[in-house]
Every structure is written in C-alpha cells, then in structure tokens.
mmCIF file of C-alpha atoms in Angstrom:
data_model
loop_
_atom_site.group_PDB
_atom_site.id
_atom_site.type_symbol
_atom_site.label_atom_id
_atom_site.label_comp_id
_atom_site.label_asym_id
_atom_site.label_seq_id
_atom_site.Cartn_x
_atom_site.Cartn_y
_atom_site.Cartn_z
ATOM 1 C CA MET Z 294 118.400 76.933 66.600
ATOM 2 C CA ILE Z 295 117.171 75.604 69.542
ATOM 3 C CA GLN Z 296 114.258 77.489 69.193
ATOM 4 C CA PHE Z 297 113.524 75.793 65.749
ATOM 5 C CA LEU Z 298 114.346 72.297 67.526
ATOM 6 C CA ILE Z 299 111.937 72.901 70.076
ATOM 7 C CA LYS Z 300 109.140 74.209 67.549
ATOM 8 C CA THR Z 301 110.069 70.992 65.182
ATOM 9 C CA PHE Z 302 109.913 68.503 68.086
ATOM 10 C CA ILE Z 303 106.763 70.264 69.233
ATOM 11 C CA LYS Z 304 105.119 69.903 65.973
ATOM 12 C CA ASN Z 305 105.889 66.333 65.736
ATOM 13 C CA HIS Z 306 104.405 64.921 69.083
ATOM 14 C CA GLU Z 307 101.017 66.695 69.238
ATOM 15 C CA LYS Z 308 99.818 64.166 71.663
ATOM 16 C CA THR Z 309 101.272 65.688 74.656
ATOM 17 C CA GLU Z 310 98.588 63.631 76.795
ATOM 18 C CA ASP Z 311 100.902 60.185 76.439
ATOM 19 C CA ARG Z 312 103.437 60.117 79.141
ATOM 20 C CA ALA Z 313 106.670 59.258 77.066
ATOM 21 C CA VAL Z 314 105.863 62.580 74.770
ATOM 22 C CA ARG Z 315 104.949 64.533 78.323
ATOM 23 C CA THR Z 316 108.269 63.108 79.968
ATOM 24 C CA ALA Z 317 110.212 64.098 76.431
ATOM 25 C CA TYR Z 318 108.909 67.871 76.522
ATOM 26 C CA GLY Z 319 109.700 68.341 80.192
ATOM 27 C CA ASN Z 320 113.430 66.873 79.327
ATOM 28 C CA LEU Z 321 113.856 69.381 76.685
ATOM 29 C CA ALA Z 322 112.544 72.018 78.756
ATOM 30 C CA CYS Z 323 115.177 71.295 81.697
ATOM 31 C CA ILE Z 324 118.394 70.726 79.742
ATOM 32 C CA VAL Z 325 117.684 73.868 77.817
ATOM 33 C CA SER Z 326 117.272 75.629 81.066
ATOM 34 C CA VAL Z 327 120.282 74.265 82.824
ATOM 35 C CA VAL Z 328 122.637 74.716 79.862
ATOM 36 C CA CYS Z 329 121.499 78.544 79.875
ATOM 37 C CA ASN Z 330 121.541 78.897 83.620
ATOM 38 C CA LEU Z 331 125.005 77.866 84.117
ATOM 39 C CA LEU Z 332 126.506 79.664 81.213
ATOM 40 C CA LEU Z 333 124.910 82.816 83.101
ATOM 41 C CA ALA Z 334 125.967 81.829 86.307
ATOM 42 C CA GLY Z 335 129.615 81.467 85.428
ATOM 43 C CA GLY Z 336 129.679 84.814 83.671
ATOM 44 C CA LYS Z 337 127.691 86.556 86.429
ATOM 45 C CA ILE Z 338 129.852 84.786 89.367
ATOM 46 C CA ALA Z 339 132.995 85.657 87.489
ATOM 47 C CA VAL Z 340 132.063 89.411 86.956
ATOM 48 C CA GLY Z 341 130.860 89.835 90.363
ATOM 49 C CA VAL Z 342 134.326 87.998 91.803
ATOM 50 C CA LEU Z 343 136.921 90.317 89.492
ATOM 51 C CA THR Z 344 134.644 93.275 90.238
ATOM 52 C CA GLY Z 345 133.874 92.911 93.832
ATOM 53 C CA SER Z 346 130.261 92.823 93.260
ATOM 54 C CA VAL Z 347 127.884 91.103 95.966
ATOM 55 C CA ALA Z 348 125.044 91.993 94.182
ATOM 56 C CA VAL Z 349 126.100 90.677 90.891
ATOM 57 C CA THR Z 350 127.538 87.561 92.370
ATOM 58 C CA ALA Z 351 124.104 86.982 94.272
ATOM 59 C CA ASP Z 352 122.393 87.359 90.756
ATOM 60 C CA GLY Z 353 124.814 84.497 89.313
ATOM 61 C CA MET Z 354 124.517 82.200 92.371
ATOM 62 C CA ASN Z 355 120.222 83.003 91.863
ATOM 63 C CA ASN Z 356 121.185 81.647 88.253
ATOM 64 C CA LEU Z 357 123.512 78.388 89.585
ATOM 65 C CA SER Z 358 120.273 77.702 91.901
ATOM 66 C CA ASP Z 359 117.952 77.584 89.110
ATOM 67 C CA ALA Z 360 120.252 75.273 87.344
ATOM 68 C CA SER Z 361 120.178 72.616 90.423
ATOM 69 C CA SER Z 362 116.569 73.456 90.492
ATOM 70 C CA ASN Z 363 116.537 72.423 86.638
ATOM 71 C CA ILE Z 364 118.133 69.008 87.309
ATOM 72 C CA VAL Z 365 116.296 68.327 90.231
ATOM 73 C CA SER Z 366 113.033 69.112 88.009
ATOM 74 C CA LEU Z 367 114.759 66.555 85.093
ATOM 75 C CA LEU Z 368 115.334 64.065 87.990
ATOM 76 C CA GLY Z 369 111.592 64.226 89.013
ATOM 77 C CA PHE Z 370 110.268 64.032 85.342
ATOM 78 C CA LYS Z 371 112.646 60.476 84.466
ATOM 79 C CA LEU Z 372 111.241 59.386 88.164
ATOM 80 C CA GLY Z 373 107.733 60.385 87.390
ATOM 81 C CA ALA Z 374 107.360 58.831 84.055
ATOM 82 C CA ARG Z 375 108.196 55.227 85.275
ATOM 83 C CA PRO Z 376 105.197 52.997 85.250
ATOM 84 C CA ALA Z 377 102.661 51.637 87.913
ATOM 85 C CA ASP Z 378 103.855 48.721 89.266
ATOM 86 C CA SER Z 379 102.401 46.079 92.157
ATOM 87 C CA GLU Z 380 103.576 48.406 95.395
ATOM 88 C CA HIS Z 381 102.821 51.657 93.164
ATOM 89 C CA PRO Z 382 99.527 51.024 91.214
ATOM 90 C CA TYR Z 383 98.816 54.801 91.352
ATOM 91 C CA GLY Z 384 102.349 55.467 89.410
ATOM 92 C CA HIS Z 385 105.102 57.527 90.346
ATOM 93 C CA ALA Z 386 104.085 61.034 89.008
ATOM 94 C CA ARG Z 387 104.058 62.451 92.231
ATOM 95 C CA TYR Z 388 107.919 62.592 92.089
ATOM 96 C CA GLU Z 389 107.434 65.309 90.146
ATOM 97 C CA TYR Z 390 106.005 67.415 93.259
ATOM 98 C CA LEU Z 391 108.578 65.789 95.192
ATOM 99 C CA ALA Z 392 110.901 67.538 93.162
ATOM 100 C CA GLY Z 393 109.529 71.060 93.191
ATOM 101 C CA LEU Z 394 109.468 70.397 97.049
ATOM 102 C CA ALA Z 395 113.221 69.659 96.833
ATOM 103 C CA VAL Z 396 114.112 72.899 94.507
ATOM 104 C CA SER Z 397 112.295 75.160 97.037
ATOM 105 C CA VAL Z 398 114.123 74.224 99.790
ATOM 106 C CA MET Z 399 117.643 74.581 98.077
ATOM 107 C CA ILE Z 400 116.443 77.800 96.918
ATOM 108 C CA LEU Z 401 115.441 78.933 100.598
ATOM 109 C CA VAL Z 402 118.937 77.457 101.786
ATOM 110 C CA ILE Z 403 120.837 79.738 98.921
ATOM 111 C CA GLY Z 404 118.619 82.974 99.901
ATOM 112 C CA VAL Z 405 120.098 82.466 103.717
ATOM 113 C CA GLU Z 406 123.694 82.225 102.499
ATOM 114 C CA LEU Z 407 123.210 85.616 100.113
ATOM 115 C CA LEU Z 408 121.423 87.394 102.910
ATOM 116 C CA LYS Z 409 124.240 87.103 105.168
ATOM 117 C CA GLU Z 410 127.028 87.836 103.076
ATOM 118 C CA SER Z 411 125.113 90.896 101.691
ATOM 119 C CA PHE Z 412 124.759 91.798 105.226
ATOM 120 C CA ALA Z 413 128.130 91.869 105.919
ATOM 121 C CA LYS Z 414 128.716 93.898 102.713
ATOM 122 C CA VAL Z 415 126.191 96.448 104.103
ATOM 123 C CA LEU Z 416 128.149 96.857 107.317
ATOM 124 C CA HIS Z 417 131.701 96.543 105.508
ATOM 125 C CA PRO Z 418 131.001 98.210 101.820
ATOM 126 C CA THR Z 419 134.215 97.591 99.759
ATOM 127 C CA ALA Z 420 134.584 99.760 95.992
ATOM 128 C CA VAL Z 421 133.124 98.001 93.044
ATOM 129 C CA ASP Z 422 135.087 98.193 90.085
ATOM 130 C CA PHE Z 423 132.827 99.396 87.055
ATOM 131 C CA ASN Z 424 133.315 97.881 84.085
ATOM 132 C CA TRP Z 425 131.262 97.218 80.532
ATOM 133 C CA VAL Z 426 131.969 93.738 80.567
ATOM 134 C CA MET Z 427 129.474 93.648 83.942
ATOM 135 C CA VAL Z 428 127.195 95.662 82.180
ATOM 136 C CA ALA Z 429 127.136 93.612 78.847
ATOM 137 C CA VAL Z 430 126.448 90.340 80.504
ATOM 138 C CA LEU Z 431 123.965 91.610 82.974
ATOM 139 C CA ALA Z 432 121.819 93.019 79.972
ATOM 140 C CA ALA Z 433 122.630 89.529 77.765
ATOM 141 C CA SER Z 434 121.275 87.808 81.030
ATOM 142 C CA ILE Z 435 118.048 89.698 80.822
ATOM 143 C CA LEU Z 436 117.273 88.824 77.021
ATOM 144 C CA VAL Z 437 118.212 84.681 78.010
ATOM 145 C CA LYS Z 438 116.038 85.082 81.002
ATOM 146 C CA LEU Z 439 113.070 86.409 78.745
ATOM 147 C CA TRP Z 440 113.446 83.876 76.149
ATOM 148 C CA MET Z 441 114.042 81.400 78.963
ATOM 149 C CA ALA Z 442 110.748 82.497 80.436
ATOM 150 C CA ARG Z 443 108.435 82.125 77.105
ATOM 151 C CA LEU Z 444 110.121 78.848 76.043
ATOM 152 C CA ASN Z 445 109.137 77.172 79.817
ATOM 153 C CA HIS Z 446 105.732 78.915 79.867
ATOM 154 C CA LYS Z 447 105.165 77.537 76.173
ATOM 155 C CA ILE Z 448 105.794 74.036 76.561
ATOM 156 C CA GLY Z 449 104.586 74.049 80.607
ATOM 157 C CA THR Z 450 101.320 75.258 78.676
ATOM 158 C CA ASP Z 451 101.540 72.495 76.276
ATOM 159 C CA ILE Z 452 102.000 69.566 78.643
ATOM 160 C CA GLU Z 453 100.154 71.079 81.964
ATOM 161 C CA SER Z 454 103.108 70.817 83.469
ATOM 162 C CA GLU Z 455 103.190 72.897 87.065
ATOM 163 C CA THR Z 456 106.792 72.851 87.375
ATOM 164 C CA LEU Z 457 107.748 74.404 84.146
ATOM 165 C CA LEU Z 458 104.934 77.051 84.461
ATOM 166 C CA ALA Z 459 107.099 77.703 88.321
ATOM 167 C CA THR Z 460 110.087 77.846 86.103
ATOM 168 C CA ALA Z 461 108.726 80.193 83.955
ATOM 169 C CA ALA Z 462 107.535 82.533 86.389
ATOM 170 C CA ASP Z 463 111.145 82.054 88.316
ATOM 171 C CA ALA Z 464 112.893 83.345 84.911
ATOM 172 C CA ARG Z 465 110.456 86.318 84.363
ATOM 173 C CA ASN Z 466 111.166 87.131 88.096
ATOM 174 C CA ASP Z 467 114.927 87.034 87.402
ATOM 175 C CA VAL Z 468 114.800 89.224 84.783
ATOM 176 C CA ILE Z 469 113.515 91.643 87.595
ATOM 177 C CA THR Z 470 116.396 90.782 89.968
ATOM 178 C CA THR Z 471 119.085 91.431 86.747
ATOM 179 C CA ALA Z 472 117.387 94.420 85.929
ATOM 180 C CA ALA Z 473 117.652 95.807 89.572
ATOM 181 C CA VAL Z 474 121.368 94.810 89.778
ATOM 182 C CA LEU Z 475 122.048 96.518 86.453
ATOM 183 C CA ALA Z 476 120.314 99.562 87.840
ATOM 184 C CA ALA Z 477 122.452 99.760 91.023
ATOM 185 C CA THR Z 478 125.886 98.784 89.181
ATOM 186 C CA VAL Z 479 125.524 102.051 87.520
ATOM 187 C CA LEU Z 480 124.074 104.205 90.233
ATOM 188 C CA THR Z 481 126.902 103.095 92.318
ATOM 189 C CA LYS Z 482 129.099 104.141 89.795
ATOM 190 C CA LEU Z 483 127.422 107.210 89.128
ATOM 191 C CA SER Z 484 126.822 108.200 93.043
ATOM 192 C CA GLY Z 485 130.000 106.886 94.627
ATOM 193 C CA PHE Z 486 127.325 105.200 97.124
ATOM 194 C CA THR Z 487 128.948 101.516 98.021
ATOM 195 C CA ARG Z 488 126.952 100.406 100.385
ATOM 196 C CA LEU Z 489 123.954 100.407 97.208
ATOM 197 C CA ASP Z 490 125.895 97.360 96.272
ATOM 198 C CA GLY Z 491 125.339 95.525 99.546
ATOM 199 C CA LEU Z 492 121.775 96.881 100.003
ATOM 200 C CA MET Z 493 120.702 95.652 96.481
ATOM 201 C CA GLY Z 494 122.366 91.864 97.165
ATOM 202 C CA LEU Z 495 120.034 92.319 100.281
ATOM 203 C CA GLY Z 496 117.192 92.712 97.924
ATOM 204 C CA VAL Z 497 117.916 90.008 95.729
ATOM 205 C CA ALA Z 498 118.518 87.824 98.820
ATOM 206 C CA ALA Z 499 115.120 88.834 100.073
ATOM 207 C CA PHE Z 500 113.312 88.276 96.591
ATOM 208 C CA ILE Z 501 115.002 84.479 96.597
ATOM 209 C CA LEU Z 502 113.400 84.032 100.174
ATOM 210 C CA TYR Z 503 110.191 85.315 99.187
ATOM 211 C CA SER Z 504 110.431 82.943 95.659
ATOM 212 C CA GLY Z 505 111.653 80.241 97.779
ATOM 213 C CA ALA Z 506 108.810 80.060 100.557
ATOM 214 C CA ALA Z 507 106.145 80.825 97.745
ATOM 215 C CA LEU Z 508 107.294 77.409 95.725
ATOM 216 C CA VAL Z 509 107.361 75.547 99.099
ATOM 217 C CA ARG Z 510 103.551 76.153 99.591
ATOM 218 C CA ASP Z 511 102.741 75.632 96.106
ATOM 219 C CA THR Z 512 104.528 71.969 95.906
ATOM 220 C CA ILE Z 513 103.366 71.161 99.466
ATOM 221 C CA ASN Z 514 99.677 71.711 98.552
ATOM 222 C CA PRO Z 515 99.198 69.008 96.106
ATOM 223 C CA LEU Z 516 101.337 66.646 98.535
ATOM 224 C CA LEU Z 517 98.788 67.543 101.317
ATOM 225 C CA GLY Z 518 95.760 67.078 99.395
ATOM 226 C CA ALA Z 519 94.711 70.361 98.112
ATOM 227 C CA ALA Z 520 91.100 71.200 96.856
ATOM 228 C CA PRO Z 521 91.072 70.641 93.330
ATOM 229 C CA ASP Z 522 91.010 73.045 90.609
ATOM 230 C CA PRO Z 523 87.393 74.738 90.269
ATOM 231 C CA GLU Z 524 87.372 74.867 86.941
ATOM 232 C CA LEU Z 525 87.965 71.352 86.596
ATOM 233 C CA VAL Z 526 85.329 70.375 88.641
ATOM 234 C CA GLU Z 527 82.959 72.732 86.992
ATOM 235 C CA HIS Z 528 84.217 71.062 83.680
ATOM 236 C CA ILE Z 529 83.588 67.281 85.219
ATOM 237 C CA GLU Z 530 79.962 68.488 86.627
ATOM 238 C CA LYS Z 531 78.603 70.020 83.131
ATOM 239 C CA LYS Z 532 80.360 67.262 81.073
ATOM 240 C CA ALA Z 533 78.568 64.059 83.120
ATOM 241 C CA MET Z 534 75.211 66.337 83.332
ATOM 242 C CA SER Z 535 75.131 66.900 79.709
ATOM 243 C CA TYR Z 536 74.180 63.078 78.922
ATOM 244 C CA PRO Z 537 70.667 62.025 78.884
ATOM 245 C CA GLY Z 538 68.948 61.118 81.332
ATOM 246 C CA VAL Z 539 71.413 62.309 84.311
ATOM 247 C CA LEU Z 540 69.845 64.708 86.482
ATOM 248 C CA GLY Z 541 72.345 65.552 89.279
ATOM 249 C CA VAL Z 542 76.111 65.271 90.447
ATOM 250 C CA HIS Z 543 76.867 65.034 93.775
ATOM 251 C CA ASP Z 544 79.875 63.702 96.274
ATOM 252 C CA LEU Z 545 82.681 64.495 93.731
ATOM 253 C CA MET Z 546 86.145 63.531 94.809
ATOM 254 C CA ILE Z 547 89.317 64.314 92.927
ATOM 255 C CA HIS Z 548 92.833 62.450 93.898
ATOM 256 C CA ASP Z 549 95.913 63.814 92.525
ATOM 257 C CA TYR Z 550 98.384 61.364 92.292
ATOM 258 C CA GLY Z 551 100.738 63.571 90.036
ATOM 259 C CA PRO Z 552 100.456 65.382 86.363
ATOM 260 C CA GLY Z 553 98.689 63.351 84.257
ATOM 261 C CA SER Z 554 97.495 60.842 86.953
ATOM 262 C CA ARG Z 555 94.210 61.414 89.038
ATOM 263 C CA LEU Z 556 91.211 59.593 89.734
ATOM 264 C CA VAL Z 557 87.648 60.794 90.405
ATOM 265 C CA SER Z 558 84.872 59.435 91.887
ATOM 266 C CA PHE Z 559 81.309 60.755 92.241
ATOM 267 C CA HIS Z 560 77.440 60.164 92.482
ATOM 268 C CA LEU Z 561 75.163 60.400 89.334
ATOM 269 C CA GLU Z 562 71.841 60.998 89.983
ATOM 270 C CA MET Z 563 69.102 59.226 87.363
ATOM 271 C CA ASP Z 564 65.272 58.384 87.300
ATOM 272 C CA SER Z 565 64.550 55.792 89.421
ATOM 273 C CA LYS Z 566 61.952 54.408 86.826
ATOM 274 C CA ASP Z 567 64.263 54.626 83.516
ATOM 275 C CA ASP Z 568 65.819 50.828 82.816
ATOM 276 C CA VAL Z 569 68.831 50.014 84.941
ATOM 277 C CA MET Z 570 70.740 48.562 82.168
ATOM 278 C CA HIS Z 571 70.503 51.923 79.938
ATOM 279 C CA SER Z 572 71.477 53.917 83.176
ATOM 280 C CA HIS Z 573 74.347 51.761 83.488
ATOM 281 C CA ASP Z 574 75.256 52.293 80.055
ATOM 282 C CA VAL Z 575 75.067 55.991 80.269
ATOM 283 C CA ILE Z 576 77.652 55.776 83.628
ATOM 284 C CA ASP Z 577 80.234 53.785 81.395
ATOM 285 C CA ARG Z 578 80.168 56.151 78.612
ATOM 286 C CA ILE Z 579 80.629 58.582 80.956
ATOM 287 C CA GLU Z 580 83.827 56.782 82.612
ATOM 288 C CA ARG Z 581 84.805 56.068 79.246
ATOM 289 C CA ASP Z 582 84.571 59.473 77.814
ATOM 290 C CA LEU Z 583 86.513 61.061 81.362
ATOM 291 C CA LEU Z 584 89.661 58.962 80.329
ATOM 292 C CA VAL Z 585 89.814 58.990 76.506
ATOM 293 C CA GLN Z 586 88.805 62.786 76.598
ATOM 294 C CA ASP Z 587 90.138 64.056 79.893
ATOM 295 C CA GLY Z 588 92.629 61.580 81.077
ATOM 296 C CA LEU Z 589 90.792 60.736 83.910
ATOM 297 C CA ILE Z 590 90.124 57.390 85.725
ATOM 298 C CA ALA Z 591 86.420 57.979 87.034
ATOM 299 C CA THR Z 592 84.289 55.636 89.811
ATOM 300 C CA ILE Z 593 80.831 56.685 89.490
ATOM 301 C CA HIS Z 594 78.311 55.748 91.679
ATOM 302 C CA PHE Z 595 74.201 55.376 90.691
ATOM 303 C CA ASP Z 596 71.971 57.024 92.667
ATOM 304 C CA PRO Z 597 68.207 56.254 91.768
ATOM 305 C CA VAL Z 598 66.107 59.403 92.274
ATOM 306 C CA VAL Z 599 62.097 59.536 92.691
ATOM 307 C CA THR Z 600 60.640 62.133 89.975
ATOM 308 C CA GLY Z 601 57.559 62.846 89.349
ATOM 309 C CA ASP Z 602 56.480 63.153 93.034
ATOM 310 C CA PRO Z 603 54.916 66.714 93.701
ATOM 311 C CA HIS Z 604 55.763 66.902 97.378
ATOM 312 C CA ALA Z 605 59.261 65.715 97.075
ATOM 313 C CA ASP Z 606 59.870 68.499 94.266
ATOM 314 C CA GLU Z 607 58.161 71.067 96.561
ATOM 315 C CA LEU Z 608 60.246 69.994 99.373
ATOM 316 C CA LYS Z 609 63.342 69.971 97.201
ATOM 317 C CA ALA Z 610 62.714 73.482 96.002
ATOM 318 C CA PHE Z 611 62.084 74.962 99.419
ATOM 319 C CA LEU Z 612 65.409 72.971 100.489
ATOM 320 C CA GLN Z 613 67.518 74.843 97.853
ATOM 321 C CA GLN Z 614 65.990 77.869 98.559
ATOM 322 C CA GLU Z 615 66.454 77.747 102.013
ATOM 323 C CA ILE Z 616 70.117 76.678 101.821
ATOM 324 C CA ARG Z 617 70.848 79.355 99.443
ATOM 325 C CA LYS Z 618 69.488 82.094 101.838
ATOM 326 C CA LEU Z 619 71.471 80.332 104.773
ATOM 327 C CA GLU Z 620 74.961 79.303 103.261
ATOM 328 C CA PRO Z 621 75.361 79.305 99.312
ATOM 329 C CA LEU Z 622 78.490 77.292 99.611
ATOM 330 C CA ALA Z 623 76.487 74.312 101.263
ATOM 331 C CA ASN Z 624 74.232 71.992 99.001
ATOM 332 C CA ILE Z 625 71.568 69.136 99.792
ATOM 333 C CA HIS Z 626 71.598 65.970 97.523
ATOM 334 C CA ASP Z 627 69.695 62.309 97.900
ATOM 335 C CA LEU Z 628 66.362 63.569 98.943
ATOM 336 C CA ARG Z 629 63.866 60.842 99.872
ATOM 337 C CA ILE Z 630 60.479 60.824 101.855
ATOM 338 C CA VAL Z 631 59.564 58.591 104.428
ATOM 339 C CA PRO Z 632 55.541 58.727 105.732
ATOM 340 C CA GLY Z 633 54.420 57.807 108.709
ATOM 341 C CA PRO Z 634 51.095 57.551 110.740
ATOM 342 C CA THR Z 635 52.638 60.119 112.917
ATOM 343 C CA HIS Z 636 54.992 62.189 111.231
ATOM 344 C CA THR Z 637 57.173 62.363 108.102
ATOM 345 C CA ASN Z 638 60.608 61.492 108.022
ATOM 346 C CA VAL Z 639 62.718 63.800 105.190
ATOM 347 C CA ILE Z 640 66.321 62.717 104.526
ATOM 348 C CA PHE Z 641 68.692 64.010 102.850
ATOM 349 C CA ASP Z 642 72.620 64.853 102.617
ATOM 350 C CA CYS Z 643 74.347 68.493 103.764
ATOM 351 C CA ALA Z 644 77.402 69.228 101.805
ATOM 352 C CA VAL Z 645 79.351 71.969 103.641
ATOM 353 C CA PRO Z 646 82.972 73.361 103.151
ATOM 354 C CA ALA Z 647 85.333 71.070 104.841
ATOM 355 C CA GLU Z 648 86.373 73.611 107.622
ATOM 356 C CA TYR Z 649 82.417 73.807 109.078
ATOM 357 C CA MET Z 650 82.728 70.292 109.961
ATOM 358 C CA THR Z 651 85.082 71.364 113.281
ATOM 359 C CA ASP Z 652 84.954 75.101 113.254
ATOM 360 C CA LYS Z 653 84.583 76.559 116.423
ATOM 361 C CA GLN Z 654 81.563 78.589 115.040
ATOM 362 C CA HIS Z 655 79.572 75.328 114.635
ATOM 363 C CA ARG Z 656 78.445 76.837 111.200
ATOM 364 C CA GLY Z 657 77.657 73.204 110.360
ATOM 365 C CA VAL Z 658 75.447 72.245 113.169
ATOM 366 C CA ARG Z 659 73.934 75.682 112.806
ATOM 367 C CA LEU Z 660 73.360 75.071 109.215
ATOM 368 C CA VAL Z 661 71.577 71.269 109.846
ATOM 369 C CA SER Z 662 69.587 73.163 112.646
ATOM 370 C CA ALA Z 663 68.253 75.894 110.517
ATOM 371 C CA LEU Z 664 66.902 73.547 107.971
ATOM 372 C CA ARG Z 665 65.023 71.241 110.514
ATOM 373 C CA ASN Z 666 63.312 74.534 111.950
ATOM 374 C CA SER Z 667 62.882 75.792 108.395
ATOM 375 C CA VAL Z 668 60.870 72.443 107.418
ATOM 376 C CA GLN Z 669 59.183 71.682 110.553
ATOM 377 C CA GLU Z 670 57.722 75.383 110.535
ATOM 378 C CA LYS Z 671 56.288 74.808 107.124
ATOM 379 C CA TRP Z 672 55.094 70.962 107.732
ATOM 380 C CA PRO Z 673 54.517 70.692 111.400
ATOM 381 C CA ASP Z 674 54.418 66.643 111.325
ATOM 382 C CA HIS Z 675 57.898 66.525 109.184
ATOM 383 C CA PHE Z 676 61.000 65.469 110.812
ATOM 384 C CA CYS Z 677 64.443 66.092 109.144
ATOM 385 C CA VAL Z 678 67.142 63.367 109.542
ATOM 386 C CA ILE Z 679 70.301 65.230 108.025
ATOM 387 C CA LYS Z 680 73.635 63.899 107.186
ATOM 388 C CA LEU Z 681 75.897 66.644 107.350
ATOM 389 C CA GLU Z 682 79.334 65.760 105.168
ATOM 390 C CA PRO Z 683 82.151 67.554 103.825
ATOM 391 C CA ASP Z 684 82.410 68.926 100.117
ATOM 392 C CA TYR Z 685 85.680 67.571 98.520
ATOM 393 C CA ALA Z 686 85.313 69.618 95.366
ATOM 394 C CA PRO Z 687 83.926 72.910 96.569
ATOM 395 C CA ILE Z 688 81.824 74.785 94.065
ATOM 396 C CA HIS Z 689 79.284 77.058 94.032
ATOM 397 C CA HIS Z 690 75.845 75.243 93.146
ATOM 398 C CA GLU Z 691 73.159 76.530 91.223
#
C-alpha cells in the first residue's frame, strides 16, 4: 500500500526541481523511514531484553538511532525549504547538511555506548535464550531494510538528495549487520559459545562507529567548501562551449549553499572582433539556460581574446604543450602579448590545484619558473609575466 502511494505521488509530481515538491518527497521518505525503524527497534529491543542477547539489543538500538536520524533529516528538509530572506539571501538549504552532521554525531554516541556494553558482555558472558520469535524478527528486519534501501535510493535519486542516498546506503548496511546478528544467534545456539553474542555486539558497534565517522566526513565536506563534482564541472564547461562564438572557459567557481541552491561564476573567452552586443546576448542566454535547465545561478565574466595573430597562436600552442608535459593538472588562460623595443612581455594566468600554492615542495613556483625558462629558450627576447592562481573547480583540461 505504501509503495503504491509513493509511486502515485511521484507520478503526479514530476517537477522535482521545484523546492516544494522536493521537500514533499524528502518528508515522505523520512516519515516512512521513521515508522519502519521504530517498529523494528521496538521488536528487536524487546526480543533482545527477553532473551538476554546484547547483539540483538545492539541491532535494535541501531534501528532506534536510524529513526532519530530520520527525524533530524525531516527537520532538515523542513528548515531547508524556508525561502531566502534579508539575513540569508542564499536561502536555508544548508540546513540539510547540518541535519546530516547532527545525525552523524548521534550515530557515533550510540556506537560508543554499544561498544562499552558489548565489551562487558564479552568479559562476563551470559546465556542467550534462543527462540524462533527472535529469528522471525531478525529475518523480517532484513526484508524491511531491503525495501527501505530501495525506496530511499529511488526518491533520493529523483530529487538528488545526498541525505536520502546516505539513508539508503545505511539501510543496505543494516541488512548486513542484522544478517550477522542472525548468524551469531543461530551459531550460539548450535555451538554453546556464549561469548559469541558479545563479540557480535562488538562487531555491530564497530560498524556503527565506522559508518558514523564516514557520515561525519561526508557531511562536513560541503560545509567546508569541498571541490565540486568533476562531472558537474565538465557539464558546465561543455555546455558553455556549445554556444556560438565561445572560445574557452576558465576561472570556474561553484558555491554550494545546499541542495538545489548553487551559484556558479566563470570567465568566458570570445573573439575581441565580435560585436560586443552579440557577445553579451550569448552570455545572457548561457546564464538563463543554466538557471532554467540546471538550476544553477550563473554569473559570467566576458574575456575578449585576440584571434588571427600567428605568433600568439604559436605561443599558446607551445605553452599548452609545455604545461601538459610539466603538470597535466594545470592550465593556462588569458594569454596576451605586449611587444616593446627591447623585449616582449608574454602575460597569462596559470591555474594549479589549490595545494600547489602553499605546499612545501613549491610545485606552483617551480612550474612558473619552468614555463618562463621554456619560453626564453625558444624566444630569448620574450619575458613571461605569469599570475599563479588556484583552480577552484579542478578537472583535467585538454
């Protein structure tokens, strides 16, 4: 019945880029997950207490932590859907990231408590009362978690929600955890080795701690300003290059203010001989299409490029060849030549991975020096003026 309602809901709300629809999807998935996890937690904890199984109790506590996580995620969707205001002009979508961080910390706390309890059970083992009700509860939990994983992955993919995709991954992990607990329960009955229950509890606790640490890392990254997805960078560059008159894209920056709220800025190279009004119209079209088709708020800077100069073209080809040999992760742009009576200045920017700017190996400085020397070896009267800058959206440039 729930599956039918979800399919009907998704079918009738196809515009998932709409924030209200996206929030409705997220709320639905979270509410279903809360109900399922509470039912599973209640059943497992009750069976674990009655039978004295710390592993089953630990698995139930894991489900309880999942329910708490779903509630926090639900709150994150609700707060993240609030519209922009004068104090937060970029919206409140980062609440989803904060909700994910809170969930991660809760998982770590529960993992520590379960680790302590399981360790005590290993040191002082007690008999576990085996019964088929325990087996039935654990088997049912595996089936429910498989369904939840599929549900959250489906909705998470539709609305591009990292929160729900993480919930789906957590549900898949729970299948493995519960299967391990079920195996330990049966093996304890068959072998009579009572410490096996505590050892499995340690394994479950360790798994919870590992998952929590990974979630902390994943939720902190966007808050700290992690590098954008290379596929998104490549998509933006290819899209911009597909418009007539565009010669190059560089200085791409992507600011993530939460799911569905990303700002993009970059420089667009176009022929300096083109009509400026035509170039401006192309830029307006790119900005509008990025907003309508990709949900990206773009600001584009126009860079006029001199074309048809044989020496400039030769210099650019030479530098691109040298940069590929010296450092494939770097790229050059904004090349211009300023001739003088005694020497010629070759001015351009060199973008490198951010860590090259400050690392102890001085890779950025050494790259600039190598480029300067290469040019002077070929053209002794040419002097390079190179601006070294970080590449905020690193991708392999051809």
